[in-house]
Tab-separated table of C-alpha atoms in Angstrom:
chain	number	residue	atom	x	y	z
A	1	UNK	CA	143.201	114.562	71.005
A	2	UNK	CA	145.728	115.941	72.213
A	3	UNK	CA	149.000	113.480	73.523
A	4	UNK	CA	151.957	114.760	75.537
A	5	UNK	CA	151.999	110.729	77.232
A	6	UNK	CA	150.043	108.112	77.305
A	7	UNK	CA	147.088	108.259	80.031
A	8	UNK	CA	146.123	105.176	82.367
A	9	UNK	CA	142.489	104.435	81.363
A	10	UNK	CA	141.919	103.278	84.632
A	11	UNK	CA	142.721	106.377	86.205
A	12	UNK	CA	140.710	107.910	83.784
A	13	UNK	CA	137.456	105.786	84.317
A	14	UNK	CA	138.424	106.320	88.158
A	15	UNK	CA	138.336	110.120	88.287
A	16	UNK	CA	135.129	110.157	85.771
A	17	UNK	CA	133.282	107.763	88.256
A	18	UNK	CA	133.797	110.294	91.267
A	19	UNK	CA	132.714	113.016	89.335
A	20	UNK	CA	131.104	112.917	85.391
A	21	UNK	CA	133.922	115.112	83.349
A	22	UNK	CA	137.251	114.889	85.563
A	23	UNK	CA	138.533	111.702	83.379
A	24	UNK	CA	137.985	113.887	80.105
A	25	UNK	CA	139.522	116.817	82.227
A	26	UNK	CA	142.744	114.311	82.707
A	27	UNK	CA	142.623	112.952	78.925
A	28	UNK	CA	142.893	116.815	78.187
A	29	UNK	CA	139.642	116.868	76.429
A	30	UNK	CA	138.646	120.168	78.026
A	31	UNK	CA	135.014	120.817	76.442
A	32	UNK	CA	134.330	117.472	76.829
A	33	UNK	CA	134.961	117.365	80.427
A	34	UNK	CA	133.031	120.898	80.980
A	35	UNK	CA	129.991	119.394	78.725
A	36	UNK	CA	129.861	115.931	81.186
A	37	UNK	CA	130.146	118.314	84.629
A	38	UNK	CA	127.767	120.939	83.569
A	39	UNK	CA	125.596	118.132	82.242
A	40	UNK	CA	125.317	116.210	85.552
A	41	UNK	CA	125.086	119.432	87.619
A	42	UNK	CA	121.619	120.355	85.541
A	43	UNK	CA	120.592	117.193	86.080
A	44	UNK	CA	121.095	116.929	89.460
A	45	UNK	CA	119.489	120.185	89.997
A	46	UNK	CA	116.565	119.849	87.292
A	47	UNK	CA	115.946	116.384	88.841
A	48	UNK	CA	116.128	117.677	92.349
A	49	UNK	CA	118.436	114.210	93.180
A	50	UNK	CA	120.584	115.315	95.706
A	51	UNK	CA	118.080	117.430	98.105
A	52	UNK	CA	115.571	114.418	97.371
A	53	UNK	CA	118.350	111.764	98.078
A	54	UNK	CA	119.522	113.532	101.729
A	55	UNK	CA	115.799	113.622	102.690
A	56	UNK	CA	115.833	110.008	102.387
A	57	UNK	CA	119.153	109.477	104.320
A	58	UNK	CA	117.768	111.475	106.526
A	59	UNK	CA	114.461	109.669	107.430
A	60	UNK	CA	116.534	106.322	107.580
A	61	UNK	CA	118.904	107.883	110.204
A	62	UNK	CA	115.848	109.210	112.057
A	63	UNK	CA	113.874	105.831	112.186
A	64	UNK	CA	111.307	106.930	110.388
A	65	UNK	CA	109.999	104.895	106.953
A	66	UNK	CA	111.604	106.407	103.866
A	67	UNK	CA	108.927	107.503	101.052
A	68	UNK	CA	109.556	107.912	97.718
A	69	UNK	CA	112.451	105.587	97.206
A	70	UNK	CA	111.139	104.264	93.767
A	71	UNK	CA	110.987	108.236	92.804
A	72	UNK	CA	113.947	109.194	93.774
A	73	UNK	CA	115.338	105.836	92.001
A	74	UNK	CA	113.587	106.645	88.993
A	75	UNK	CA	114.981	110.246	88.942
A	76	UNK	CA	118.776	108.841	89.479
A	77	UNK	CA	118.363	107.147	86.458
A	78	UNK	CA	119.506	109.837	83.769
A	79	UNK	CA	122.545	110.799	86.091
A	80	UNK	CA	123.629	107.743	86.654
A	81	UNK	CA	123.058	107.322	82.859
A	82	UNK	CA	125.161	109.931	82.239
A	83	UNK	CA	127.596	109.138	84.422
A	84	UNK	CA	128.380	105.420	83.000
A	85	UNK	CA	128.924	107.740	79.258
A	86	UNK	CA	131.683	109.402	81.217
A	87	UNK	CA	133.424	106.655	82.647
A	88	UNK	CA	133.521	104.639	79.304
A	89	UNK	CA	134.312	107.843	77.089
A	90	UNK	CA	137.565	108.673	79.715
A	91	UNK	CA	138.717	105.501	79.435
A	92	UNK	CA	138.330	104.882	75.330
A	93	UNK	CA	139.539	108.293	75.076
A	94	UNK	CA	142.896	107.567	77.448
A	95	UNK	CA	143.042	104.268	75.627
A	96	UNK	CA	143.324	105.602	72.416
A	97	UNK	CA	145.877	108.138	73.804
A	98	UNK	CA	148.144	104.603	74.131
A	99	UNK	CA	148.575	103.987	70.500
């Protein structure tokens, strides 16, 4: 990896947690960082777990019962997956950047 200075792992962690692949983009690990966003946008897509999750935000707001929370749980499950993976490897990675 590449290490101009060392890089806060909670920073790191931080931007990976908004969005899978910044914290790699900030540890300089560009491929890395372009495999974790491209990875989460398929997902999200392939999954269908944003459309699915405004639906249900939707019906709450409207007063009407939500349906399919447990499947659109179930579905979240991979990104969210994914998404943990990022936020550890950023911060390991800017760890390691500290030595």
């Amino acid at each position: 990896m590449e290490t101009g200075y060392a890089r806060s792992p909670g920073l790191a962690a931080l931007l990976s947690a908004l969005l899978p692949g910044l914290g790699q983009f900030y540890n300089r690990q560009w491929a890395k960082g372009a495999g974790f966003l491209v990875g989460a946008f398929i997902l999200d897509t392939v999954l269908d777990i944003t459309a699915s999750f405004v639906k249900l935000l939707q019906s709450l707001a409207s007063g009407v019962p939500p349906e399919g929370v447990s499947q659109v749980s179930l579905r979240m499950l991979p990104l969210l997956a994914l998404s943990l993976w990022s936020v550890v490897d950023a911060a390991r990675s800017a760890k390691r950047s500290q030595r």
